[in-house]
CSV table of C-alpha atoms and ligand atoms in Angstrom, one decimal:
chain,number,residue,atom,x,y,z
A,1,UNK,CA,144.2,-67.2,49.3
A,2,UNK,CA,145.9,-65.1,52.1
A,3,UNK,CA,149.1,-65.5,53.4
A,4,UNK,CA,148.7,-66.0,57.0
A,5,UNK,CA,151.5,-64.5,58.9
A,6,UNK,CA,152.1,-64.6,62.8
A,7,UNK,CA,154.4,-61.9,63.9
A,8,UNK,CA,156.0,-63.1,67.3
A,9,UNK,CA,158.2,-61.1,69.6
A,10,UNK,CA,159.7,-61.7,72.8
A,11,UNK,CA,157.8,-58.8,74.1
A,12,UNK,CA,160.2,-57.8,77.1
A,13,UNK,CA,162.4,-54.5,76.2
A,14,UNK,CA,159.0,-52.7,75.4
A,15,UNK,CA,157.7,-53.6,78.9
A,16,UNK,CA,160.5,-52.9,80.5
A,17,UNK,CA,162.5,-50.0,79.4
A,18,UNK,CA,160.6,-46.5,78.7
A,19,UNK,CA,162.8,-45.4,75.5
A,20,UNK,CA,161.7,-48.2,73.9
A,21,UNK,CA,158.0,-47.9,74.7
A,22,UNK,CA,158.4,-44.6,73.4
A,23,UNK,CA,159.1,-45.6,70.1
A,24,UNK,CA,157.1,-49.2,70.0
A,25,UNK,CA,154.0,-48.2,72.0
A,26,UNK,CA,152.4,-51.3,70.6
A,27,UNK,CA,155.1,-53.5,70.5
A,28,UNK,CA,157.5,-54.5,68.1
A,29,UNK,CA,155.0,-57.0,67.0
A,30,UNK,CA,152.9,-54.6,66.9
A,31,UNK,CA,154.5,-52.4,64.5
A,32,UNK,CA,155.0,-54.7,61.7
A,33,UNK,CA,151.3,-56.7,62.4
A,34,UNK,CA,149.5,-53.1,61.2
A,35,UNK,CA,151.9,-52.6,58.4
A,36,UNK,CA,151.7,-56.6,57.2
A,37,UNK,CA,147.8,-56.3,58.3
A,38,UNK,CA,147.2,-53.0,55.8
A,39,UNK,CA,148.2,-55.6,52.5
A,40,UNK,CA,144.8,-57.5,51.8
A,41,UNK,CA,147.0,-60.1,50.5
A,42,UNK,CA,148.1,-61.1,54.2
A,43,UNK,CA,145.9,-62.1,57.2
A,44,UNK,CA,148.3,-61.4,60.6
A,45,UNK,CA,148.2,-62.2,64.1
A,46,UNK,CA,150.6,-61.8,66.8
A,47,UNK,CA,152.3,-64.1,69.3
A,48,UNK,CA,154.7,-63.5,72.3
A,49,UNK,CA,157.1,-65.2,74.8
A,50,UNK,CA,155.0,-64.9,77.7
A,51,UNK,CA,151.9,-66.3,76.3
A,52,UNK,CA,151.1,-70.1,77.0
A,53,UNK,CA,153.3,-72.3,74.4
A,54,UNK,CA,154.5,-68.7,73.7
A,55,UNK,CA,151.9,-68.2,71.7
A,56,UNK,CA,152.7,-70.9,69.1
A,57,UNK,CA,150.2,-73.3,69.9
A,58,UNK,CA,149.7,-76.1,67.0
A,59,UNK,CA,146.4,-74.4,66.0
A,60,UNK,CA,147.8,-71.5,65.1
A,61,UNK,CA,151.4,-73.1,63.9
A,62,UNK,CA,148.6,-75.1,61.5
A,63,UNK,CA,147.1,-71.6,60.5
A,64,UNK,CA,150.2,-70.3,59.7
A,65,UNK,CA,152.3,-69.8,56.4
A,66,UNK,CA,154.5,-67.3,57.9
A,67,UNK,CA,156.7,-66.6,60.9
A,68,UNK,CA,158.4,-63.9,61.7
A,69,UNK,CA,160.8,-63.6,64.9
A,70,UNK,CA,161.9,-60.5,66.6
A,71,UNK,CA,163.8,-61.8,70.0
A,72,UNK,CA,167.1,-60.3,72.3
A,73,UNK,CA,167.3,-60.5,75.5
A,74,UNK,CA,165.3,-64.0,76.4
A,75,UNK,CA,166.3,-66.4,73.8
A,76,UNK,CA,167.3,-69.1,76.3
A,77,UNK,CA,163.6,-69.0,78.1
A,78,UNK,CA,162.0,-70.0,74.6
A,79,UNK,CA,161.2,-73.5,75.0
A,80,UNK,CA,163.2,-76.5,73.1
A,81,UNK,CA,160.1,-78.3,72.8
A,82,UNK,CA,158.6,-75.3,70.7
A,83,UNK,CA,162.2,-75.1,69.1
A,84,UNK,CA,162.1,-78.7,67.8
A,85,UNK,CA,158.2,-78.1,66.3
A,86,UNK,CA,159.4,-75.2,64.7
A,87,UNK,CA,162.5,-76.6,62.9
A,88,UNK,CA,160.1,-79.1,61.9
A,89,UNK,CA,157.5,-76.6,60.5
A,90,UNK,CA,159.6,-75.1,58.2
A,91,UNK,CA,161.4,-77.8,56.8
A,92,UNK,CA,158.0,-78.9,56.1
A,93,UNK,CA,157.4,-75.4,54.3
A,94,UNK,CA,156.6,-72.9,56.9
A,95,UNK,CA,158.6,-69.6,55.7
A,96,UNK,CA,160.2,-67.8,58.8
A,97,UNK,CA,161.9,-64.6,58.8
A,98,UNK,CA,164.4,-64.1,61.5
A,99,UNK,CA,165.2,-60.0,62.3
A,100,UNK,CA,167.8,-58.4,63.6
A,101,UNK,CA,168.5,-59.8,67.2
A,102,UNK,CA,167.1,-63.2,66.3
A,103,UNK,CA,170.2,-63.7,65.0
A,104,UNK,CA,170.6,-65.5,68.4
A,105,UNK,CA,167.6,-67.5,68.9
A,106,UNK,CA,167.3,-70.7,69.1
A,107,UNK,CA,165.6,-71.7,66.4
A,108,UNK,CA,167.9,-69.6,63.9
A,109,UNK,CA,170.5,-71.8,65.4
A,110,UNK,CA,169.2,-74.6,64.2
A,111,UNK,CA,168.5,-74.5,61.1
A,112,UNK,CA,171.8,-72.6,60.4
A,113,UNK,CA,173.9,-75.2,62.4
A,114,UNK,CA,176.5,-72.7,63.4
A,115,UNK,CA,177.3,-70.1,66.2
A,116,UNK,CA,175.7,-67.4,64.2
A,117,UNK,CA,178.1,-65.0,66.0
A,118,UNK,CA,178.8,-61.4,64.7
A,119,UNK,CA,180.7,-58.1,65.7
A,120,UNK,CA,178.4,-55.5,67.4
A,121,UNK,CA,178.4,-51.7,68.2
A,122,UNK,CA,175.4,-49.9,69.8
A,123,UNK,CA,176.3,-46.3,69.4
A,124,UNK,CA,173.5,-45.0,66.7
A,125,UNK,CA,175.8,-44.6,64.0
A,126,UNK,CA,174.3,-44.7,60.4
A,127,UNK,CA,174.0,-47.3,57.9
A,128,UNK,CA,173.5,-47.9,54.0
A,129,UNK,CA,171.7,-50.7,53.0
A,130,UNK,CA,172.9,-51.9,49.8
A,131,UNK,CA,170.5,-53.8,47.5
A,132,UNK,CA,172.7,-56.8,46.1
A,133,UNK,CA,170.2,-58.4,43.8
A,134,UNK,CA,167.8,-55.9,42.6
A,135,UNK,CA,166.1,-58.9,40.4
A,136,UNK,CA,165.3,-60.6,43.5
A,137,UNK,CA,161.6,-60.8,44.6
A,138,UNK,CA,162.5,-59.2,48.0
A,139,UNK,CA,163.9,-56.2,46.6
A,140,UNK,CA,161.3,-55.0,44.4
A,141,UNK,CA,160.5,-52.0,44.2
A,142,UNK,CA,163.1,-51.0,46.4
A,143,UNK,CA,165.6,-48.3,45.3
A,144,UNK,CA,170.1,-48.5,44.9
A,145,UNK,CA,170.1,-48.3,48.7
A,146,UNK,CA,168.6,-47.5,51.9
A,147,UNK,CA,169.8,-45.4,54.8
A,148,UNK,CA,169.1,-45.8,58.0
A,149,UNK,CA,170.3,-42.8,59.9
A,150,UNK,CA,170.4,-44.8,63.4
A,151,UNK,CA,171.1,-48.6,63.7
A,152,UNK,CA,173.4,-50.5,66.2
A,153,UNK,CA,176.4,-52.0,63.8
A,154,UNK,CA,176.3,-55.5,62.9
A,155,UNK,CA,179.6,-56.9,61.2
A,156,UNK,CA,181.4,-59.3,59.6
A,157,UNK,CA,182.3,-62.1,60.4
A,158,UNK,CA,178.9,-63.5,60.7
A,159,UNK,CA,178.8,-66.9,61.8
A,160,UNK,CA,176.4,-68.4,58.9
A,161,UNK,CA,176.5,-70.8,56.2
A,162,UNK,CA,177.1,-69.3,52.8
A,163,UNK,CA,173.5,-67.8,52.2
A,164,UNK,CA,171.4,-69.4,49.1
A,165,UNK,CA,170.7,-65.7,48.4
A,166,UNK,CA,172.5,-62.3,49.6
A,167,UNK,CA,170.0,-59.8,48.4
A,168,UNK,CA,171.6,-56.6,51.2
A,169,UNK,CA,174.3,-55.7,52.7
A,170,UNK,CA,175.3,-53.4,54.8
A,171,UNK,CA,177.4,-50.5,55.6
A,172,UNK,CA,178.0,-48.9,58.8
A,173,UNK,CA,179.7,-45.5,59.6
A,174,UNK,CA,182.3,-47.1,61.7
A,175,UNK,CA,183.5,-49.0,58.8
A,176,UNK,CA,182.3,-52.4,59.1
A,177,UNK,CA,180.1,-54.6,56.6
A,178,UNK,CA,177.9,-57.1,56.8
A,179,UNK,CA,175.2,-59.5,55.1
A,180,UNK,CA,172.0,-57.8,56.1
A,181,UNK,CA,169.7,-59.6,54.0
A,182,UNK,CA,170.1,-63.7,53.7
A,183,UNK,CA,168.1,-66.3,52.1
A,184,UNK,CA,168.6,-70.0,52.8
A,185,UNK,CA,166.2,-72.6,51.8
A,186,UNK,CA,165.8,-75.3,54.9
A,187,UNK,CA,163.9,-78.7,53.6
A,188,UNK,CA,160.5,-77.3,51.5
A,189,UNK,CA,160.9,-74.1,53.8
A,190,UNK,CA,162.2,-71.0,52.8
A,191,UNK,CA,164.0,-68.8,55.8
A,192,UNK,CA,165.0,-64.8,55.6
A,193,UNK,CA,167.3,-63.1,58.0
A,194,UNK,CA,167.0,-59.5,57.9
A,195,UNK,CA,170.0,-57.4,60.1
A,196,UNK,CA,167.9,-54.0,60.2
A,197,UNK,CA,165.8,-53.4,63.7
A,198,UNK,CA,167.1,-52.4,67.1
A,199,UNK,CA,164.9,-52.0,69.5
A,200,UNK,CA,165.6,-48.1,70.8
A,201,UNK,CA,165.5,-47.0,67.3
A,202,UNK,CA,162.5,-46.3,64.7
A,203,UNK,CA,163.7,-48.8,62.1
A,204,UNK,CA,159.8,-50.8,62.2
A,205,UNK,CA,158.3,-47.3,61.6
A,206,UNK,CA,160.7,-46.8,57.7
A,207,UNK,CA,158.5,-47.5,55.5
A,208,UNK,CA,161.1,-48.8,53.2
A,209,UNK,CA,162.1,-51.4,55.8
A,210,UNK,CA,158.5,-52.4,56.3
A,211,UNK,CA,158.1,-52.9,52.4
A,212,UNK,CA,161.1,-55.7,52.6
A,213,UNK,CA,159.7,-57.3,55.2
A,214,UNK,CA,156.7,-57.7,52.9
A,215,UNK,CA,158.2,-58.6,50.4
A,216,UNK,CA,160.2,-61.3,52.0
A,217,UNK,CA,156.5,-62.6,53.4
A,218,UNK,CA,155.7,-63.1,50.1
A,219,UNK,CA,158.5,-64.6,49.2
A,220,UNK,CA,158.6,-67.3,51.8
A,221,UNK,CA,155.0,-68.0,51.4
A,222,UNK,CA,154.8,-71.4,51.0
A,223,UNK,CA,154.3,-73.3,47.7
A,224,UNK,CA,153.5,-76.6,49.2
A,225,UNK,CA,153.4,-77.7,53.2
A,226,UNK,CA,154.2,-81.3,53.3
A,227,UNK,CA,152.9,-83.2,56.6
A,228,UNK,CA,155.7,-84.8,57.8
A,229,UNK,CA,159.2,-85.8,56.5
A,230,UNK,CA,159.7,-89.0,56.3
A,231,UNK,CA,162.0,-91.7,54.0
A,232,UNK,CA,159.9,-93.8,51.6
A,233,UNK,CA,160.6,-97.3,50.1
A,234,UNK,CA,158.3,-97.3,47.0
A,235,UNK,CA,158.5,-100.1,44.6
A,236,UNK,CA,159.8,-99.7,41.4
A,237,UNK,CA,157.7,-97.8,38.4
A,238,UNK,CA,159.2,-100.0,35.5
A,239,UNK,CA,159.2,-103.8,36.1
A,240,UNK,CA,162.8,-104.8,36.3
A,241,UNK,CA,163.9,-108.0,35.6
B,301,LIG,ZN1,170.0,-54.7,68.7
């Protein structure tokens, strides 16, 4: 079976600022959707901020396996309501990777329970993306490191809970590091943050980049979707006396 993937993106820099046109003439969203759309293995559609429900209507949440999240400068007009049904789609096994930016949304927030704060730079400086754990599924096939020769600077401290997996990190000209590539598992759902991806810069376009973000879809496909989440009060399985 495919791995259905919706690619959402807030869908505002594009529309608004020319430089970034330039580079993302179909989007963000778009960018990623015809890479992800090229695998046979995956079956992708697109959502964005301004659609009704944003483009997350419970039709397509039920049609999805995978979410991915590119958002900056409108995080607060996502709506809580669509927050809340997220969180609770992936702790009932929807994967959801969460790049660059989204670092802020609201829906990273949640699930990571902390500020999710970092140290920023935006001056195009370079940065070598280190592969941590080469055995991990989202680094296969990926080489020692990756260089990105424009990327705004994240660094450390990042705000986050102790990842379940660190499988990048990152170092910036300026001197700063930082955990690029997290993996937490959140109830039966498996979430990705991925630092890579400012919006003025070409970053959606490396096809090294676009292989881990693959990657990562597949591994945060999920293995089971559970309904709802709910305690039980079963009766016993051996008679006790
Ligand atoms: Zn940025």
């Amino acid at each position: 079976m495919k791995i259905r993937v919706t690619m959402w993106n807030e869908y505002r820099h594009e529309k608004k600022e020319e430089n970034v046109a330039a580079v993302y003439p179909e989007g963000i969203h778009g960018a990623i959707a015809d890479y992800l759309a090229a695998d046979s293995e995956c079956e992708v559609r697109t959502a964005t901020l301004d659609e009704p429900e944003h483009g997350l209507t419970d039709e397509i949440l039920d049609n999805t396996d995978v979410l991915i999240w590119w958002g900056h400068i409108a995080h607060s007009e996502v709506r809580d309501e669509i927050v809340e049904k997220l969180h609770k789609r992936v702790l009932c096994g929807m994967g959801l990777l969460v790049l660059h930016s989204g670092h802020h949304s609201k829906i990273f927030k949640r699930l990571m329970g902390t500020t999710c704060n970092l140290k920023w730079r935006e001056i195009g400086e370079k940065e070598r993306l280190w592969v941590i754990e080469p055995n991990h599924p989202i680094a296969e096939g990926i080489e020692e490191y990756v260089e990105l020769e424009h990327e705004e600077m994240y660094g450390e401290r990042f705000d986050i809970p102790a990842p379940d997996a660190l499988v990048f990190a990152g170092w910036f000209q300026g001197g700063e590091v930082f955990r690029s590539g997290c993996c937490f598992n959140r109830g039966y759902g498996k979430v990705f943050y991925f630092q890579p991806g400012h919006e003025t810069y070409p970053t959606y376009h490396n096809q090294v980049i676009l292989k881990i973000i693959k990657n990562a879809v597949r591994w945060a496909k999920p293995v089971k979707i559970v309904p709802i989440l709910a305690c039980s009060n079963p009766k016993s399985l051996e008679k006790l006396t």
